[in-house]
Amino acid sequence: MPITFIEAVAISTISGVFGGMIGPIVSNMLTSKWWKFTKNHELKYQSFQSALQAIGKMEADILDVALQNQKESYEGIAPIINFRSETRQCIENSKGLIHTWFSAEVYNAFEGILHTNLSFHNIPNEAHEKAKLDFIIKAAIEVKI
């Protein structure tokens, strides 16, 4: 039985609607979903890198004898540890990024590093190294690296 003109037009219209409208919409949705996943992964990884950089700057400042000898006081109160303003900024920025992109467990591990008693008087500091390793492992698992 041959296809009638109306059937041919109907088949062509359905094919055109699917090929010209539905196919691109589905393709766009899948692409958008993959892009969001990739972007979230990139932002998480950048946050992880920022945190490692902050830890490195913090350790460098703590172990800088000249910097620690330049402690300034305010109304008779001097900080226990002297940090450069760039280091403080990097630490606070990293805290926000880690808090935003990672679980509370990873954030608490990062905070644990910041609260270890590290100075040039107690190097090597096993508690600091354990806290740093704990953070790196937990964050790397979430970043999936």
N, CA and C of each residue as an Amber inpcrd file, in Angstrom:
protein
   435
   0.8430000  -1.1650000   0.0000000   0.0000000   0.0000000   0.0000000
   0.8980000   1.2410000   0.0000000   0.8040000   2.0610000  -0.9400000
   1.6430000   3.2460000  -1.0470000   1.2400000   4.3110000  -0.0150000
   2.2120000   5.1210000   0.3490000   1.9870000   6.2020000   1.3190000
   1.2860000   7.3500000   0.5980000   0.2740000   7.8670000   1.2530000
  -0.4640000   8.9800000   0.6570000   0.3060000  10.2720000   0.8960000
  -0.1430000  11.2730000   0.2270000   0.4880000  12.5840000   0.3520000
   0.3730000  13.1030000   1.7810000  -0.7500000  12.9470000   2.3940000
  -0.9820000  13.4320000   3.7660000  -0.0860000  12.6770000   4.7450000
   0.0530000  11.3750000   4.5850000   0.9340000  10.5970000   5.4550000
   2.3800000  11.0420000   5.2900000   2.7920000  11.2920000   4.0470000
   4.1580000  11.7340000   3.7800000   4.4260000  13.0850000   4.4330000
   3.4520000  14.0040000   4.3380000   3.5950000  15.3290000   4.9660000
   3.6570000  15.1720000   6.4810000   2.8280000  14.3220000   7.0510000
   2.8150000  14.1040000   8.5010000   4.1440000  13.5270000   8.9780000
   4.6510000  12.5370000   8.2600000   5.9410000  11.9350000   8.6270000
   7.0540000  12.9640000   8.5140000   7.0550000  13.7490000   7.4750000
   8.0770000  14.7900000   7.2860000   7.9990000  15.8510000   8.3720000
   6.7880000  16.2430000   8.7430000   6.5990000  17.2540000   9.7940000
   7.1030000  16.7330000  11.1410000   6.7430000  15.5010000  11.4620000
   7.2010000  14.9060000  12.7310000   8.7160000  14.7930000  12.7420000
   9.2860000  14.3580000  11.6340000  10.7480000  14.2450000  11.5410000
  11.4050000  15.6110000  11.6610000  10.8260000  16.5990000  11.0390000
  11.3800000  17.9570000  11.0970000  11.3060000  18.5430000  12.4880000
  10.1790000  18.3290000  13.1670000  10.0280000  18.8300000  14.5370000
  11.0570000  18.1640000  15.4460000  11.1960000  16.8560000  15.3160000
  12.1600000  16.1620000  16.1710000  13.5940000  16.5860000  15.8430000
  13.9240000  16.5810000  14.5630000  15.2940000  16.9100000  14.1710000
  15.6430000  18.3700000  14.3770000  14.6690000  19.2560000  14.2220000
  14.9590000  20.6750000  14.3030000  14.7030000  21.3010000  15.6490000
  13.8910000  20.6690000  16.4830000  13.5450000  21.2940000  17.7580000
  13.8650000  20.4080000  18.9600000  13.3300000  19.2180000  18.9870000
  13.4810000  18.3540000  20.1620000  14.9220000  17.8760000  20.3080000
  15.5310000  17.4730000  19.2110000  16.9250000  17.0020000  19.2660000
  17.8770000  18.0440000  19.8190000  17.8680000  19.2790000  19.2930000
  18.7490000  20.3130000  19.8380000  18.4500000  20.6720000  21.2950000
  17.1670000  20.6360000  21.6790000  16.8250000  20.9410000  23.0760000
  17.4140000  19.8920000  24.0110000  17.2590000  18.6300000  23.6580000
  17.8250000  17.5480000  24.4820000  19.3470000  17.6520000  24.5050000
  19.9400000  17.8910000  23.3520000  21.3910000  18.0360000  23.2730000
  21.8820000  19.1950000  24.1390000  21.1620000  20.3110000  24.1120000
  21.5260000  21.4760000  24.9100000  21.4200000  21.1740000  26.4020000
  20.3680000  20.4680000  26.8010000  20.2090000  20.1210000  28.2170000
  21.3480000  19.2280000  28.7010000  21.7240000  18.2380000  27.8940000
  22.8190000  17.3450000  28.2830000  24.1440000  18.0870000  28.3390000
  24.3840000  18.9670000  27.3710000  25.6110000  19.7530000  27.3530000
  25.6770000  20.6750000  28.5590000  24.5580000  21.3120000  28.8760000
  24.4990000  22.2210000  30.0170000  24.7600000  21.4810000  31.3180000
  24.1880000  20.2970000  31.4570000  24.4010000  19.5030000  32.6700000
  25.8730000  19.1040000  32.8050000  26.5020000  18.6940000  31.7300000
  27.9090000  18.3140000  31.7660000  28.7840000  19.5180000  32.0640000
  28.4420000  20.6790000  31.4830000  29.2260000  21.8960000  31.7200000
  29.1660000  22.2850000  33.1920000  27.9780000  22.2180000  33.8020000
  27.8430000  22.5610000  35.2170000  28.6700000  21.6260000  36.0920000
  28.6380000  20.3440000  35.7820000  29.4350000  19.3780000  36.5390000
  30.9270000  19.7040000  36.4210000  31.3730000  19.9750000  35.2050000
  32.7810000  20.2860000  34.9650000  33.1760000  21.5850000  35.6620000
  32.3400000  22.6030000  35.5780000  32.6370000  23.8950000  36.2060000
  32.7040000  23.7520000  37.7220000  31.7810000  22.9980000  38.3090000
  31.8240000  22.7730000  39.7540000  33.1070000  22.0610000  40.1620000
  33.5210000  21.0870000  39.3690000  34.7610000  20.3790000  39.6610000
  35.9560000  21.3290000  39.5810000  35.9900000  22.1850000  38.5660000
  37.0880000  23.1390000  38.4150000  37.1320000  24.1100000  39.5930000
  35.9690000  24.6150000  40.0140000  35.9240000  25.5470000  41.1380000
  36.3600000  24.8740000  42.4360000  35.9690000  23.6340000  42.6130000
  36.3830000  22.8840000  43.8020000  37.8970000  22.6790000  43.8030000
  38.4420000  22.3350000  42.6540000  39.8810000  22.1120000  42.5450000
  40.6490000  23.4150000  42.7900000  40.1540000  24.5330000  42.2510000
  40.8010000  25.8220000  42.4790000  40.7440000  26.2060000  43.9570000
  39.6500000  25.8830000  44.6240000  39.5370000  26.1400000  46.0620000
  40.5560000  25.3160000  46.8400000  40.7200000  24.0740000  46.4360000
  41.7100000  23.1900000  47.0560000  43.1170000  23.7550000  46.8670000
  43.4310000  24.1880000  45.6610000  44.7460000  24.7780000  45.3940000
  44.9540000  26.0470000  46.2170000  43.9270000  26.8570000  46.3230000
  44.0090000  28.0850000  47.1120000  44.2840000  27.7780000  48.5790000
  43.6430000  26.7510000  49.0940000  43.8550000  26.3630000  50.4920000
  45.2850000  25.8750000  50.7120000  45.8060000  25.0900000  49.7730000
  47.1880000  24.6270000  49.9070000  48.1670000  25.7990000  49.8430000
  47.8690000  26.7710000  48.9950000  48.7170000  27.9600000  48.9050000
  48.6640000  28.7490000  50.2200000  47.4720000  28.8620000  50.8050000
  47.3320000  29.5730000  52.0750000  48.1160000  28.8680000  53.1850000
  48.0530000  27.5450000  53.2060000  48.8030000  26.7830000  54.2080000
  50.3000000  27.0200000  54.0290000  50.7600000  26.9910000  52.7930000
  52.1800000  27.2350000  52.5200000  52.6210000  28.6260000  52.9480000
  51.7940000  29.6350000  52.6600000  52.1340000  31.0070000  53.0650000
  52.1410000  31.1290000  54.5830000  51.1730000  30.4820000  55.2220000
  51.0960000  30.5200000  56.6790000  52.3520000  29.8960000  57.2970000
  52.7420000  28.7350000  56.7970000  53.9380000  28.0660000  57.3150000
  55.1850000  28.9170000  57.0830000  55.2820000  29.5290000  55.9150000
  56.4480000  30.3670000  55.6140000  56.5170000  31.5700000  56.5480000
  55.3670000  32.1960000  56.8160000  55.3560000  33.3570000  57.7100000
  55.6880000  32.9690000  59.1450000  55.1430000  31.8350000  59.5920000
  55.4060000  31.3970000  60.9660000  56.8930000  31.0910000  61.1640000
  57.5240000  30.5320000  60.1580000  58.9260000  30.1340000  60.2840000
  59.8980000  31.2370000  59.8700000  59.3830000  32.4150000  59.5330000
  60.2310000  33.5500000  59.1680000  60.6000000  34.3140000  60.4440000
  61.8220000  34.1060000  60.9180000  62.2660000  34.6940000  62.1800000
  62.2370000  36.2160000  62.1150000  62.6620000  36.7890000  61.0070000
  62.6680000  38.2480000  60.8660000  61.2460000  38.8060000  60.9650000
  60.2970000  38.1510000  60.3310000  58.9090000  38.6080000  60.3850000
  58.3570000  38.4940000  61.8030000  58.6760000  37.4170000  62.4850000
  58.1730000  37.2350000  63.8470000  58.7870000  38.2390000  64.8190000
  59.9610000  38.7400000  64.5030000  60.5980000  39.7570000  65.3580000
  60.0210000  41.1440000  65.1260000  59.1980000  41.3320000  64.1040000
  58.6190000  42.6360000  63.7770000  57.2050000  42.8000000  64.3360000
  56.8610000  42.0790000  65.3400000  55.4970000  42.1270000  65.8770000
  55.1750000  43.5300000  66.3740000  54.0420000  44.0250000  65.9160000
  53.5490000  45.3130000  66.3800000  52.4400000  45.0670000  67.3830000
  52.2270000  46.0140000  68.2540000  51.1770000  45.8400000  69.2530000
  50.1330000  46.9430000  69.0970000  48.9630000  46.6460000  69.5810000
  47.8680000  47.6040000  69.5880000  47.3300000  47.6480000  71.0060000
  47.4290000  48.8060000  71.6360000  47.0000000  49.0080000  73.0180000
  47.6370000  47.9660000  73.9410000  48.9070000  47.6980000  73.7040000
  49.6670000  46.7830000  74.5350000  49.4710000  45.3130000  74.2240000
  48.6650000  45.0020000  73.2320000  48.4120000  43.6060000  72.8780000
  49.0990000  43.3110000  71.5510000  49.9600000  42.2790000  71.5690000
  50.6700000  41.8690000  70.3520000  50.1950000  40.4800000  69.9530000
  50.0910000  40.2180000  68.6620000  49.6770000  38.8740000  68.2420000
  50.7380000  37.8440000  68.6040000  50.2910000  36.6300000  68.8520000
  51.2250000  35.5460000  69.1660000  52.0740000  35.2490000  67.9370000
  51.4070000  35.2150000  66.7800000  52.0990000  34.9540000  65.5170000
  51.8440000  36.1290000  64.5850000  52.8800000  36.6000000  63.9600000
  52.7810000  37.7230000  63.0340000  52.6450000  37.1880000  61.6090000
  51.6120000  37.6300000  60.9050000  51.4090000  37.2490000  59.5050000
  51.4620000  38.4870000  58.6260000  51.9060000  38.3070000  57.3890000
  51.7920000  39.3730000  56.3990000  50.3100000  39.5390000  56.0720000
  49.9290000  40.7280000  55.6400000  48.5140000  40.9590000  55.3130000
  48.0730000  40.0900000  54.1380000  48.9900000  39.8200000  53.1830000
  48.6480000  38.9510000  52.0420000  48.3350000  37.5310000  52.5170000
  49.0690000  37.0880000  53.5230000  48.8410000  35.7440000  54.0600000
  47.4860000  35.6810000  54.7430000  47.1550000  36.6970000  55.5280000
  45.8490000  36.7300000  56.1900000  44.7240000  36.7260000  55.1660000
  44.8970000  37.5200000  54.1070000  43.8900000  37.5620000  53.0460000
  43.7200000  36.2010000  52.3890000  44.8260000  35.5580000  52.0890000
  44.8000000  34.2490000  51.4350000  44.1240000  33.2140000  52.3360000
  44.4160000  33.2460000  53.6200000  43.8060000  32.3080000  54.5640000
  42.2960000  32.5370000  54.6350000  41.8680000  33.7910000  54.7800000
  40.4390000  34.0830000  54.8860000  39.7000000  33.7480000  53.5910000
  40.3160000  34.0380000  52.4560000  39.7260000  33.6940000  51.1650000
  39.5620000  32.1760000  51.0500000  40.5850000  31.4540000  51.4420000
  40.5410000  29.9930000  51.3690000  39.4920000  29.4190000  52.3120000
  39.3510000  30.0010000  53.4880000  38.3260000  29.5370000  54.4220000
  36.9430000  29.6630000  53.7960000  36.6870000  30.7860000  53.1380000
  35.3980000  30.9750000  52.4860000  35.1680000  29.9960000  51.3550000
  36.2060000  29.7830000  50.5350000  36.0710000  28.8530000  49.4120000
  35.8750000  27.4180000  49.8900000  36.6400000  27.0210000  50.8900000
  36.5130000  25.6570000  51.4150000  35.1330000  25.4800000  52.0500000
  34.6780000  26.4860000  52.7690000  33.3590000  26.4130000  53.4010000
  32.2480000  26.3260000  52.3500000  32.4350000  27.0070000  51.2200000
  31.4260000  27.0280000  50.1660000  31.3890000  25.7370000  49.3640000
  32.5470000  25.2300000  48.9660000  32.5940000  24.1370000  47.9870000
  32.7790000  22.7540000  48.5940000  33.1190000  22.6640000  49.8660000
  33.4080000  21.3600000  50.4590000  32.4730000  21.0800000  51.6310000
  32.5250000  19.8500000  52.0930000  31.6870000  19.4340000  53.2190000
  32.2100000  20.0430000  54.5200000  31.3910000  19.9560000  55.5490000
  31.7790000  20.4650000  56.8620000  32.9930000  19.7140000  57.3990000
  33.1080000  18.4430000  57.0560000  34.2470000  17.6380000  57.5090000
  35.5650000  18.1890000  56.9460000  35.5750000  18.5370000  55.6780000
  36.7820000  19.0940000  55.0570000  37.0670000  20.4800000  55.6270000
  36.0270000  21.2850000  55.8110000  36.2120000  22.6240000  56.3780000
  36.7910000  22.5310000  57.7880000  36.2830000  21.6100000  58.5940000
  36.8020000  21.4340000  59.9530000  38.2550000  20.9640000  59.9300000
  38.6050000  20.1350000  58.9470000  40.0050000  19.6990000  58.8180000
  40.8960000  20.8820000  58.4670000  40.4090000  21.7640000  57.6020000
  41.1750000  22.9710000  57.2530000  41.3270000  23.8760000  58.4740000
  40.2560000  24.0460000  59.2210000  40.3280000  24.8450000  60.4510000
  41.3050000  24.2210000  61.4510000  41.3550000  22.8950000  61.4650000
  42.2900000  22.2110000  62.3610000  43.7390000  22.5690000  62.0700000
  44.0580000  22.7400000  60.7940000  45.4210000  23.1510000  60.4190000
  45.7040000  24.5400000  60.9650000  44.7320000  25.4270000  60.8320000
  44.9300000  26.8160000  61.2510000  45.0740000  26.9540000  62.7620000
  44.5590000  25.9800000  63.4990000  44.6100000  26.0660000  64.9610000
  45.6990000  25.2160000  65.5980000  46.5540000  24.6050000  64.7920000
  47.6700000  23.8680000  65.3990000  48.7110000  24.8590000  65.8930000
  49.3990000  24.4640000  66.9310000  50.4160000  25.3340000  67.5340000
  51.7270000  25.1410000  66.7800000  51.9460000  25.9530000  65.7710000
  53.1500000  25.8520000  64.9450000  54.0100000  27.0890000  65.1550000
  55.2700000  26.8730000  65.4590000  56.2370000  27.9760000  65.5630000
  57.6190000  27.4050000  65.2910000  58.6010000  28.2750000  65.1730000
  59.9440000  27.7650000  64.9080000  60.5430000  27.1150000  66.1450000
  59.8140000  27.1690000  67.2660000  60.2760000  26.5070000  68.4920000
  59.8930000  25.0250000  68.5290000  58.9080000  24.6280000  67.7450000
  58.4560000  23.2380000  67.8120000  58.4430000  22.5610000  66.4350000
  59.4840000  22.7720000  65.6880000  59.6230000  22.1290000  64.3730000
  60.5170000  20.9060000  64.5470000  60.1940000  19.7760000  64.0110000
  58.9790000  19.4370000  63.2690000  57.7930000  19.2840000  64.2090000
  56.6250000  19.6760000  63.7270000  55.4090000  19.6190000  64.5210000
  54.5230000  18.5170000  63.9610000  54.4660000  17.4280000  64.6670000
  53.7320000  16.2550000  64.1890000  52.2330000  16.5150000  64.1160000
  51.6900000  17.2620000  65.0700000  50.2480000  17.5500000  65.0640000
  49.8690000  18.3700000  63.8310000  50.7040000  19.3330000  63.4770000
  50.4290000  20.1580000  62.2910000  50.5010000  19.3140000  61.0260000
  51.5040000  18.4790000  60.9270000  51.6520000  17.6380000  59.7380000
  50.5000000  16.6460000  59.6080000  50.0360000  16.0820000  60.7300000
  48.8870000  15.1720000  60.6930000  47.6210000  15.9120000  60.2610000
  47.4250000  17.1210000  60.8000000  46.2480000  17.9140000  60.4360000
  46.2870000  18.2840000  58.9520000  47.4680000  18.6220000  58.4490000
  47.6010000  18.9760000  57.0360000  47.3200000  17.7670000  56.1470000
  47.8630000  16.6200000  56.5070000  47.6270000  15.4030000  55.7400000
  46.1480000  15.0060000  55.7810000  45.5230000  15.1460000  56.9370000
  44.0990000  14.8420000  57.0730000  43.2780000  15.7260000  56.1350000
  43.5790000  17.0160000  56.1070000  42.8620000  17.9340000  55.2090000
  43.0840000  17.5620000  53.7500000  44.3270000  17.3130000  53.3770000
  44.6470000  17.0120000  51.9800000  43.9190000  15.7490000  51.5190000
  43.9150000  14.7200000  52.3570000  43.2500000  13.4640000  51.9820000
  41.7430000  13.6680000  51.8390000  41.1220000  14.3330000  52.8200000
  39.6780000  14.5330000  52.7680000  39.2680000  15.4160000  51.5820000
  40.0300000  16.4680000  51.3320000  39.7070000  17.3590000  50.2100000
  39.9520000  16.6560000  48.8750000  41.0370000  15.8980000  48.7770000
  41.3370000  15.1900000  47.5240000  40.2570000  14.1570000  47.2020000
  39.6910000  13.5370000  48.2190000  38.6070000  12.5730000  47.9810000
  37.3900000  13.2950000  47.4110000  37.0690000  14.4620000  47.9600000
  35.9120000  15.1990000  47.4480000  36.1590000  15.7840000  46.0560000
  37.4140000  16.1650000  45.7710000  37.7290000  16.6860000  44.4480000
  37.8600000  15.5520000  43.4440000  38.0540000  14.3450000  43.9650000
  38.2160000  13.1330000  43.1520000  39.5130000  13.1620000  42.3520000
  40.5950000  13.4860000  43.0680000  41.9250000  13.4330000  42.4500000
  42.7680000  12.4180000  43.1830000
